[in-house]
Short mmCIF file of C-alpha atoms in Angstrom, two decimals:
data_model
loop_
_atom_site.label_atom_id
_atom_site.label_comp_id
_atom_site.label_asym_id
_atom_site.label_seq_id
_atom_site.Cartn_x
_atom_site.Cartn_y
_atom_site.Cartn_z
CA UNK A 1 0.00 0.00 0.00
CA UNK A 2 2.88 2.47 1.13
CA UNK A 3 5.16 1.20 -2.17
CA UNK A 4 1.68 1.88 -4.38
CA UNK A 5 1.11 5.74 -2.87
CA UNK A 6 4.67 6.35 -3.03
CA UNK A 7 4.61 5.30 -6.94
CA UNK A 8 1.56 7.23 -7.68
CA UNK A 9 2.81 9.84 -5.70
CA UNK A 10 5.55 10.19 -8.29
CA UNK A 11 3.39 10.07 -11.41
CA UNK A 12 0.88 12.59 -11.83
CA UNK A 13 -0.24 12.00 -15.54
CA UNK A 14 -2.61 8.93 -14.46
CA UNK A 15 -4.24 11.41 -12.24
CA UNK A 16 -4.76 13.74 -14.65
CA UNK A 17 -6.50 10.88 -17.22
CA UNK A 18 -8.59 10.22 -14.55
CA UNK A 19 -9.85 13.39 -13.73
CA UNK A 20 -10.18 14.32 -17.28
CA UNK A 21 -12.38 11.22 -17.88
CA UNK A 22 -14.60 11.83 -14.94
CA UNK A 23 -15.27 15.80 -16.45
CA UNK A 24 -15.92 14.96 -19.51
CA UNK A 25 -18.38 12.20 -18.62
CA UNK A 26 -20.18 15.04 -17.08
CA UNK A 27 -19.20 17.65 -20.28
CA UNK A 28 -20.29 15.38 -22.90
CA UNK A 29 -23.77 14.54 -20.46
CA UNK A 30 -23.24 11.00 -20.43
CA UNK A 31 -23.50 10.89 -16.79
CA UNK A 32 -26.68 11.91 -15.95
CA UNK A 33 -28.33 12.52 -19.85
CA UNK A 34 -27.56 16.22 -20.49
CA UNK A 35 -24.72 18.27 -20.21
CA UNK A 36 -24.67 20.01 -17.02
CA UNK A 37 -27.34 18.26 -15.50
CA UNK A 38 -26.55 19.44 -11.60
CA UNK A 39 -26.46 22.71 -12.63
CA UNK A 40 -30.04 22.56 -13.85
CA UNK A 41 -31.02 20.72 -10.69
CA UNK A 42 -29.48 23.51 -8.57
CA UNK A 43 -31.59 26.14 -10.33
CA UNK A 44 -34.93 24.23 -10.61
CA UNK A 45 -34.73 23.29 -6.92
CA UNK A 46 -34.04 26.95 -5.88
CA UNK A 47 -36.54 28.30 -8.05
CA UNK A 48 -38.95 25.63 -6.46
CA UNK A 49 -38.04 26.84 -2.75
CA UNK A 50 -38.49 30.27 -3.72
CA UNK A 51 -41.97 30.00 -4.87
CA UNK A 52 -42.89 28.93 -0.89
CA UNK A 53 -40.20 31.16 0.87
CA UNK A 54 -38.13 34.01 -0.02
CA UNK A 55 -34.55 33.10 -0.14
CA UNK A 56 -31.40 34.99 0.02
CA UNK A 57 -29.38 33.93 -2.86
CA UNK A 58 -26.27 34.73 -0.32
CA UNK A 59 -27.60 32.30 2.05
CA UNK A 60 -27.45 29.40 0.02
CA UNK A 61 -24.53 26.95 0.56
CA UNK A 62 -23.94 24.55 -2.63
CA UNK A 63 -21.78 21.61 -2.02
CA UNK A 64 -21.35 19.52 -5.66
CA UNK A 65 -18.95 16.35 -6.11
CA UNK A 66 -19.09 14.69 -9.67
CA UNK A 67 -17.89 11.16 -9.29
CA UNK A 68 -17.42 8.53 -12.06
CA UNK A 69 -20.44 6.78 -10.90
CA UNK A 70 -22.28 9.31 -8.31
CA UNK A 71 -22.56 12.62 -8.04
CA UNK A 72 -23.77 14.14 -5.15
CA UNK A 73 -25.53 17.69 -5.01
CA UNK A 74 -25.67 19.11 -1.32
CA UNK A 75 -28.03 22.15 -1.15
CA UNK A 76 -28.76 23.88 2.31
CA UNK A 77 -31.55 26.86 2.28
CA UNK A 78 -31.93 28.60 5.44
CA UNK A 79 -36.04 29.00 5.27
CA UNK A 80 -37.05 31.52 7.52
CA UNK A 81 -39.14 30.37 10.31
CA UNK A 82 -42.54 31.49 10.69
CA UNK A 83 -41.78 33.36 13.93
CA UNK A 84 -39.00 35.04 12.30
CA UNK A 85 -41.46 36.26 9.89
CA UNK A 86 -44.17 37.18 12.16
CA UNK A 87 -41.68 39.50 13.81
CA UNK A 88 -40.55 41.09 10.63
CA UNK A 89 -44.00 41.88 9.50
CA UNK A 90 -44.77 43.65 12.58
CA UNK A 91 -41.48 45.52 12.44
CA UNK B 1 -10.82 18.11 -55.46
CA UNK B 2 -10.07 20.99 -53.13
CA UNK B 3 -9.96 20.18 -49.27
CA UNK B 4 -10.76 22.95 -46.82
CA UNK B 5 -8.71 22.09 -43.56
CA UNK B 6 -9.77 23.52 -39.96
CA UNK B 7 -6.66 23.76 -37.84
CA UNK B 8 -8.69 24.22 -34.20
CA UNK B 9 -8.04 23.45 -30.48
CA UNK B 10 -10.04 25.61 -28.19
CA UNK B 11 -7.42 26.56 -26.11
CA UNK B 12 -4.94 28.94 -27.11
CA UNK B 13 -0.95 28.96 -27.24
CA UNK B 14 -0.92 24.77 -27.76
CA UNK B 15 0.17 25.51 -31.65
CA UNK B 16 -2.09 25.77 -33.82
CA UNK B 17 -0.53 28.76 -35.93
CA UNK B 18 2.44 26.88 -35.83
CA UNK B 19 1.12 23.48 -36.96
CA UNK B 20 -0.96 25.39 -39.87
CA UNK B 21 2.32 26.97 -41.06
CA UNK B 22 4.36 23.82 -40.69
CA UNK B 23 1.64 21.41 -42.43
CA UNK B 24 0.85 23.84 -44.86
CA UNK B 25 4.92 24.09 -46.38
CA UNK B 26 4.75 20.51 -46.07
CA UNK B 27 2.38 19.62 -48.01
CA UNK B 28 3.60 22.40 -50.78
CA UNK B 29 6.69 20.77 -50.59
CA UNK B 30 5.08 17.52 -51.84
CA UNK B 31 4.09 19.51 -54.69
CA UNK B 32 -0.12 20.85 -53.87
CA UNK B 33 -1.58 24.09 -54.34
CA UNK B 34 -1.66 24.98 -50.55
CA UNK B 35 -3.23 28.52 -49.10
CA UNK B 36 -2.92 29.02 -45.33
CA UNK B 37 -5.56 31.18 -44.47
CA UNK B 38 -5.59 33.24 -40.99
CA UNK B 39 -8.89 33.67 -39.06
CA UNK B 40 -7.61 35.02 -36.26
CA UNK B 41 -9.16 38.38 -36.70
CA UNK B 42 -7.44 41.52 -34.40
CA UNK B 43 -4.53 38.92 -33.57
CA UNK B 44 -3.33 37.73 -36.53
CA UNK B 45 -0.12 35.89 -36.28
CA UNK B 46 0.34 33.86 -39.40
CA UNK B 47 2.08 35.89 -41.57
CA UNK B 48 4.55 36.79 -38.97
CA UNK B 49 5.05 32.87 -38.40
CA UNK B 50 5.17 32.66 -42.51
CA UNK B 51 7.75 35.71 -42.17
CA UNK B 52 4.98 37.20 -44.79
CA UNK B 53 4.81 40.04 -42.00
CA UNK B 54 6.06 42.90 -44.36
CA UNK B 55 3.68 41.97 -47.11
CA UNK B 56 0.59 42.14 -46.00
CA UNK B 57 -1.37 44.95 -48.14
CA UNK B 58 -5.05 43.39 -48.01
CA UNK B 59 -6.83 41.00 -45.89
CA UNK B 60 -9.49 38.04 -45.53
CA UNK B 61 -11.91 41.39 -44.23
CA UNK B 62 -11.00 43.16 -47.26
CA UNK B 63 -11.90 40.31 -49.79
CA UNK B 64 -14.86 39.52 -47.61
CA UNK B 65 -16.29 42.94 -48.04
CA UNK B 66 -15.19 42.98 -51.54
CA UNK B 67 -12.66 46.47 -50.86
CA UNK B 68 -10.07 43.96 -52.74
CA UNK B 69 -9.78 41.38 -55.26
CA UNK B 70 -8.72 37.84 -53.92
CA UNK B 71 -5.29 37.88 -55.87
CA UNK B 72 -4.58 41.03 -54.49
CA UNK B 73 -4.68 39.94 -51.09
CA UNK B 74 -2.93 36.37 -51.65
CA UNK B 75 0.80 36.82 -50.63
CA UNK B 76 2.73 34.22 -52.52
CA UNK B 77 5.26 32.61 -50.13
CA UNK B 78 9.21 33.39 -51.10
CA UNK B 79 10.58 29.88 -50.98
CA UNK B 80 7.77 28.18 -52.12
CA UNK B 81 5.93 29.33 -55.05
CA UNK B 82 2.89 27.18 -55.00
CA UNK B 83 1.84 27.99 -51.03
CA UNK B 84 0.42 31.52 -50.68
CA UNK B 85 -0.80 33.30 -47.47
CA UNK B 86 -4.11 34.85 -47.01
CA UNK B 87 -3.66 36.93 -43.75
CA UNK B 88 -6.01 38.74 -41.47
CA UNK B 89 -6.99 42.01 -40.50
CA UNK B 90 -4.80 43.51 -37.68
CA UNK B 91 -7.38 46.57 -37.17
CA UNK B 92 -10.68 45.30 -37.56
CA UNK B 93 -12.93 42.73 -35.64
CA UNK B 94 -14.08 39.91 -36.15
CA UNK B 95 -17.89 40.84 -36.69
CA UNK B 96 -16.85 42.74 -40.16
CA UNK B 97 -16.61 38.58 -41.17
CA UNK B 98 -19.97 37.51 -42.76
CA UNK B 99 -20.86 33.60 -42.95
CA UNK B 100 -21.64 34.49 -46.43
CA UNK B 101 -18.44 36.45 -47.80
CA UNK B 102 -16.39 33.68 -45.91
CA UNK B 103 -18.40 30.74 -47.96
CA UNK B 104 -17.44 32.84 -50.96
CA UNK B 105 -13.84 33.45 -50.64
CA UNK B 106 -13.58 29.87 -49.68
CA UNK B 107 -15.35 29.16 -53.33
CA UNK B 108 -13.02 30.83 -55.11
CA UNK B 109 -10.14 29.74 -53.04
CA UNK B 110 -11.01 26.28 -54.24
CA UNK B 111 -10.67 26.92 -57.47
CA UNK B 112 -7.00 27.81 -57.05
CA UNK B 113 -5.58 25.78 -54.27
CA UNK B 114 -5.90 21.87 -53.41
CA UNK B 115 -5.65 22.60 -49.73
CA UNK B 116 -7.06 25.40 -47.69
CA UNK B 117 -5.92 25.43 -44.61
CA UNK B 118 -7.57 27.57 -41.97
CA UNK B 119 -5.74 29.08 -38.88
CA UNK B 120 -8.78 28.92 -35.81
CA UNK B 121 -8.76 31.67 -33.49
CA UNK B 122 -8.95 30.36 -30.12
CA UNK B 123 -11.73 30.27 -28.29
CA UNK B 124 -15.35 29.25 -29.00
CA UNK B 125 -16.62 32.54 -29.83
CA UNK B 126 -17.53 33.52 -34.17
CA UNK B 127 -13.91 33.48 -35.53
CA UNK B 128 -13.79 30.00 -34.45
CA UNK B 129 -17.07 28.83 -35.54
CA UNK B 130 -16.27 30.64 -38.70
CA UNK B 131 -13.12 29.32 -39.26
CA UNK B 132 -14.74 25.59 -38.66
CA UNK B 133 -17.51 26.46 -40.59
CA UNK B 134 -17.30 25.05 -44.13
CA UNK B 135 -14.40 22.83 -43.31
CA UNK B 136 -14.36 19.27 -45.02
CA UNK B 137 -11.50 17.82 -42.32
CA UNK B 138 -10.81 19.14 -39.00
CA UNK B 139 -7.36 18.85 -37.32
CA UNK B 140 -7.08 19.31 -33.82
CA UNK B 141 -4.07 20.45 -32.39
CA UNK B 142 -4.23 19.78 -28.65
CA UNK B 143 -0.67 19.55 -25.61
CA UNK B 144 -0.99 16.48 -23.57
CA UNK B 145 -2.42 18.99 -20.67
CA UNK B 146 -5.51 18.60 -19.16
CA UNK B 147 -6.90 21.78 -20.09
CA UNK B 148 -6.09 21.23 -23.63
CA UNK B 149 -7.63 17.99 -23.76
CA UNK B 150 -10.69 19.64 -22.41
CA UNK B 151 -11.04 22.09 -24.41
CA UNK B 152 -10.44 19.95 -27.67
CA UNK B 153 -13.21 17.51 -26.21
CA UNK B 154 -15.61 20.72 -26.11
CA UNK B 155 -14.14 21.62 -29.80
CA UNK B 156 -15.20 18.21 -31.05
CA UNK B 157 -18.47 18.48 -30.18
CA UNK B 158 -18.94 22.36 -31.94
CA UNK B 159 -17.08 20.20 -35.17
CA UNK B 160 -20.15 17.77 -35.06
CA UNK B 161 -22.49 19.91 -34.73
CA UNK B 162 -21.98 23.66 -35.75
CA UNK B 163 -20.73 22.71 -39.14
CA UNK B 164 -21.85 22.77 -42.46
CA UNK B 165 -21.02 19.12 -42.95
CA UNK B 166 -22.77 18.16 -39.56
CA UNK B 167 -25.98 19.82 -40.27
CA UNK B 168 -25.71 18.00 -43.63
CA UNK B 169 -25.90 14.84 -41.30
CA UNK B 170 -22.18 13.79 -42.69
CA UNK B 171 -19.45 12.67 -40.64
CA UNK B 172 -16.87 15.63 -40.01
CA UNK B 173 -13.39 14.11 -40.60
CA UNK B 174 -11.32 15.11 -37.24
CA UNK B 175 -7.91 14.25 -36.53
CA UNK B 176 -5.87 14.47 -33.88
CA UNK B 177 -2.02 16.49 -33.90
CA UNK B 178 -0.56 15.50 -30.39
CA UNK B 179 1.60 18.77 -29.95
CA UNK B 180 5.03 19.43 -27.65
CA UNK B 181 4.94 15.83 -26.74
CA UNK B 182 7.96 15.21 -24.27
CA UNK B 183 7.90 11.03 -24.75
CA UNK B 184 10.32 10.68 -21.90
CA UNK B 185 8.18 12.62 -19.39
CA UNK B 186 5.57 10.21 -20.81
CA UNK B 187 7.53 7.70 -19.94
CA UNK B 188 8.07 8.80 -16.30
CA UNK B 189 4.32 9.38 -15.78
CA UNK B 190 4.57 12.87 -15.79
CA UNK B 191 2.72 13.77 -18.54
CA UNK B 192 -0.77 12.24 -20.53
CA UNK B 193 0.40 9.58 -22.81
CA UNK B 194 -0.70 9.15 -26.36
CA UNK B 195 -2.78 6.30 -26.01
CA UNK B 196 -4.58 8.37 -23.09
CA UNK B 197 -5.30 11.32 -25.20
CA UNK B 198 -6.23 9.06 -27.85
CA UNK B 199 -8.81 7.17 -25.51
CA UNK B 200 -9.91 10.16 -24.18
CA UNK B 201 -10.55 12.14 -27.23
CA UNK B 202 -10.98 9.46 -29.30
CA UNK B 203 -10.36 10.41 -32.56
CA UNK B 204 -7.25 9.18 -35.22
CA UNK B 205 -3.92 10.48 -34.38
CA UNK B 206 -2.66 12.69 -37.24
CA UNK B 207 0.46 12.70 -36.09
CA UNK B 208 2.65 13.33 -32.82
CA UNK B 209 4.90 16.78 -33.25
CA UNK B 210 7.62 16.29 -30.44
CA UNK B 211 9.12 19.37 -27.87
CA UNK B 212 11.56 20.79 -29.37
CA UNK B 213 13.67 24.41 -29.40
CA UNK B 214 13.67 23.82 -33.42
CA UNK B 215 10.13 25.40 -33.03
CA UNK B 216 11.01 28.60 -31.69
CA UNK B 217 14.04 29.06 -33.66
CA UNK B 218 11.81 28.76 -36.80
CA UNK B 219 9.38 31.25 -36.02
CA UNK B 220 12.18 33.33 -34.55
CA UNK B 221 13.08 34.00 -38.19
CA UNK B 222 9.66 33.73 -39.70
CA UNK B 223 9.81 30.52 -41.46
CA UNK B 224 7.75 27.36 -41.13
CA UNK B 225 9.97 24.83 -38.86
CA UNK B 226 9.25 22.59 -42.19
CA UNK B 227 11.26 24.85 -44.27
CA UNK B 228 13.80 25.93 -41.59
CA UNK B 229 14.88 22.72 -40.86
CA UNK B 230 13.53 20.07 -42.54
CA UNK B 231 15.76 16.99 -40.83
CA UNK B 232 14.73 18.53 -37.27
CA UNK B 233 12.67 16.42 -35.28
CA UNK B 234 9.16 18.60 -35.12
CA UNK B 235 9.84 19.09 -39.20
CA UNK B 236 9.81 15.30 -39.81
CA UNK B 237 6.81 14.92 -37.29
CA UNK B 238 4.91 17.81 -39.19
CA UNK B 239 5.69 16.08 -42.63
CA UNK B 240 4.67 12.43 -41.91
CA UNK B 241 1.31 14.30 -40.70
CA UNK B 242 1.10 16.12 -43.91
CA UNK B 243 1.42 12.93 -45.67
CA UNK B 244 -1.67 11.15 -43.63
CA UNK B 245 -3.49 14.05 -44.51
CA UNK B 246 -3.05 13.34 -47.90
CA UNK B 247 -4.28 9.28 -47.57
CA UNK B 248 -0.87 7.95 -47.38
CA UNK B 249 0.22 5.58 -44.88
CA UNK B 250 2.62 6.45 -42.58
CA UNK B 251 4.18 5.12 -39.74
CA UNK B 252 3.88 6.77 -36.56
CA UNK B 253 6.83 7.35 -35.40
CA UNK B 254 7.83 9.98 -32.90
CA UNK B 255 10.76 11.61 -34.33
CA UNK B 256 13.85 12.63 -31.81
CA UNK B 257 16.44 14.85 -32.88
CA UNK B 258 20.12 12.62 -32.37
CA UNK B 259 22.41 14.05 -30.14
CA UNK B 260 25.26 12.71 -28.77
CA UNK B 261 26.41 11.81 -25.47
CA UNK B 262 27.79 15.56 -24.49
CA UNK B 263 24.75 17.16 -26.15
CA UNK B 264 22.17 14.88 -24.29
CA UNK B 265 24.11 15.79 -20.85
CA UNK B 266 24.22 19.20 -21.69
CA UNK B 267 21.36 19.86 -23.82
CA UNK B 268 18.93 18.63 -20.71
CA UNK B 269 20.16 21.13 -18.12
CA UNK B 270 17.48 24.13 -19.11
CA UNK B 271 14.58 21.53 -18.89
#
């Protein structure tokens, strides 16, 4: 294990072939059907949560990881809570 | 039959003015009617790589808006007499270019030359779609460098679909030129091998145009490294790839230029 990390240390160009093949799965929209597919998810699930709550764009934390076989898209909203809101109105 | 070449990468600086240049006097040395024709509108560099710099009265602009006659603005190359230069506008941008008036010089470009080869811009924006346009074969100069292999992917996919050929529904004809390959980095793992550009990319290999100072030194003195030195190691890389363009079979080889034992200790050190 220590011999294989120290090799691969050494070389970086199989790294790079791998990373380029897992980017351009995603470029070419073979993972996932169309070319930037979590990108389009993002947008449609914000859009969604902003039709119930108002959302501060700035507030939004976006996590993405494109794997060769999973991706994972991470988004947190902070939705106001209803008290919050009650307070505001009044205010 | 005429062929219209596309010399494209995305990415800039990974040679594609060079590799235009270099296949274009190779393939006039094998005896075609070759015009190298510069799209690369605002920034043109060809004729300074041709060592045409001097000579340039008219433009591609100029024909295209019809200010001057075609064989005005050809500048016939001084060492070969059947490759010409058609350069571009230094001034101007590249929205004076019309789809049309391109399609139309290229006509009449056909009817003088057998190859027309077409210096891309880089980028993705209109000189580049322009210059890909009304291509018949595509050659794709990329570095064994991620980014360039990314942006050759993306590059690819504009070839088979923003062309004329694609939206005929025919098969654009794309090859690969592996550029300022290093095979003993290769070796060492330190840099994309062939076979992984090639596996990536997936398209045929064209040819593989090793790292070498012979390229500088030829555009130093504005001269195609073809011409400059034709037993150099890039020169002999650029002409086997001028001869697969043409149909013939060659075998690829990656030329290295011989040195001997003091040159290889010595000649290393700046690397």
């Amino acid at each position: 294990m220590s011999l294989m990390s120290l090799f691969s240390r050494r070389t970086s160009a199989p790294v790079a072939r791998e990373r380029l093949q897992i980017l351009l799965a995603h470029e070419r929209g073979i993972v996932g059907g169309q070319p930037d597919l979590v990108a389009v998810l993002r947008e449609e699930i914000l859009a969604v949560v902003a039709r119930h709550v108002q959302v501060e764009r700035d507030s939004v934390q976006i996590r993405m990881d494109r794997g060769d076989s999973i991706s994972t898209l991470e988004i947190e909203v902070e939705v106001p809570t209803p008290k919050a809101e009650r307070v505001g109105a009044r205010a | 039959m005429a062929k219209i070449v596309v010399v494209t990468s995305g990415k800039g600086g990974v040679g594609k003015t060079t590799s235009t240049a270099a296949l274009g006097a190779a393939l006039a040395q094998g005896g075609s009617r070759v015009v190298v024709v510069d799209f690369d509108v605002g920034l043109r560099n060809l004729d300074l790589v041709m060592g045409a710099e001097r000579r340039v009265v008219y433009d591609l602009i100029n024909v295209v808006q019809g200010d001057a006659k075609l064989p005005q603005a050809l500048i016939r190359d001084k060492r070969l007499d059947n490759l010409s230069l058609l350069p571009a506008s230094q001034t101007r941008d590249k929205d004076a270019l019309s789809e049309a008036g391109v399609a139309r010089v290229l006509e009449e470009l056909r009817e003088k030359f057998d190859w027309i080869l077409c210096d891309s811009p880089a980028g993705i924006e209109r000189g580049a779609t322009l210059a890909m346009r009304h291509a018949d074969v595509a050659v794709v100069v990329t570095n064994p460098e991620v980014s360039s292999v990314r942006d050759s992917d993306r590059i690819i996919g504009l070839l088979d679909s923003k062309t004329e050929k694609a939206e005929r529904g025919e098969r654009m004809d794309k090859h690969l030129l592996l550029t300022r390959y290093d095979p003993a980095r290769a070796e060492r793992g330190e840099m994309l091998r062939v076979d992984d550009v090639l596996e990536i990319l997936s398209i045929p290999l064209l040819g593989i145009i090793p790292e070498s100072e012979e390229v500088l030194r030829a555009s130093n003195v504005g001269s195609p490294v073809t011409l400059n030195n034709p037993v150099s190691a890039p020169a002999r890389a650029y002409a086997d790839a001028a001869r697969r363009l043409k149909g013939e079979a060659v075998e690829m080889l990656i030329p290295s230029d011989r040195r001997g034992l003091l040159g290889k200790l010595f000649g290393r050190r700046a690397a």
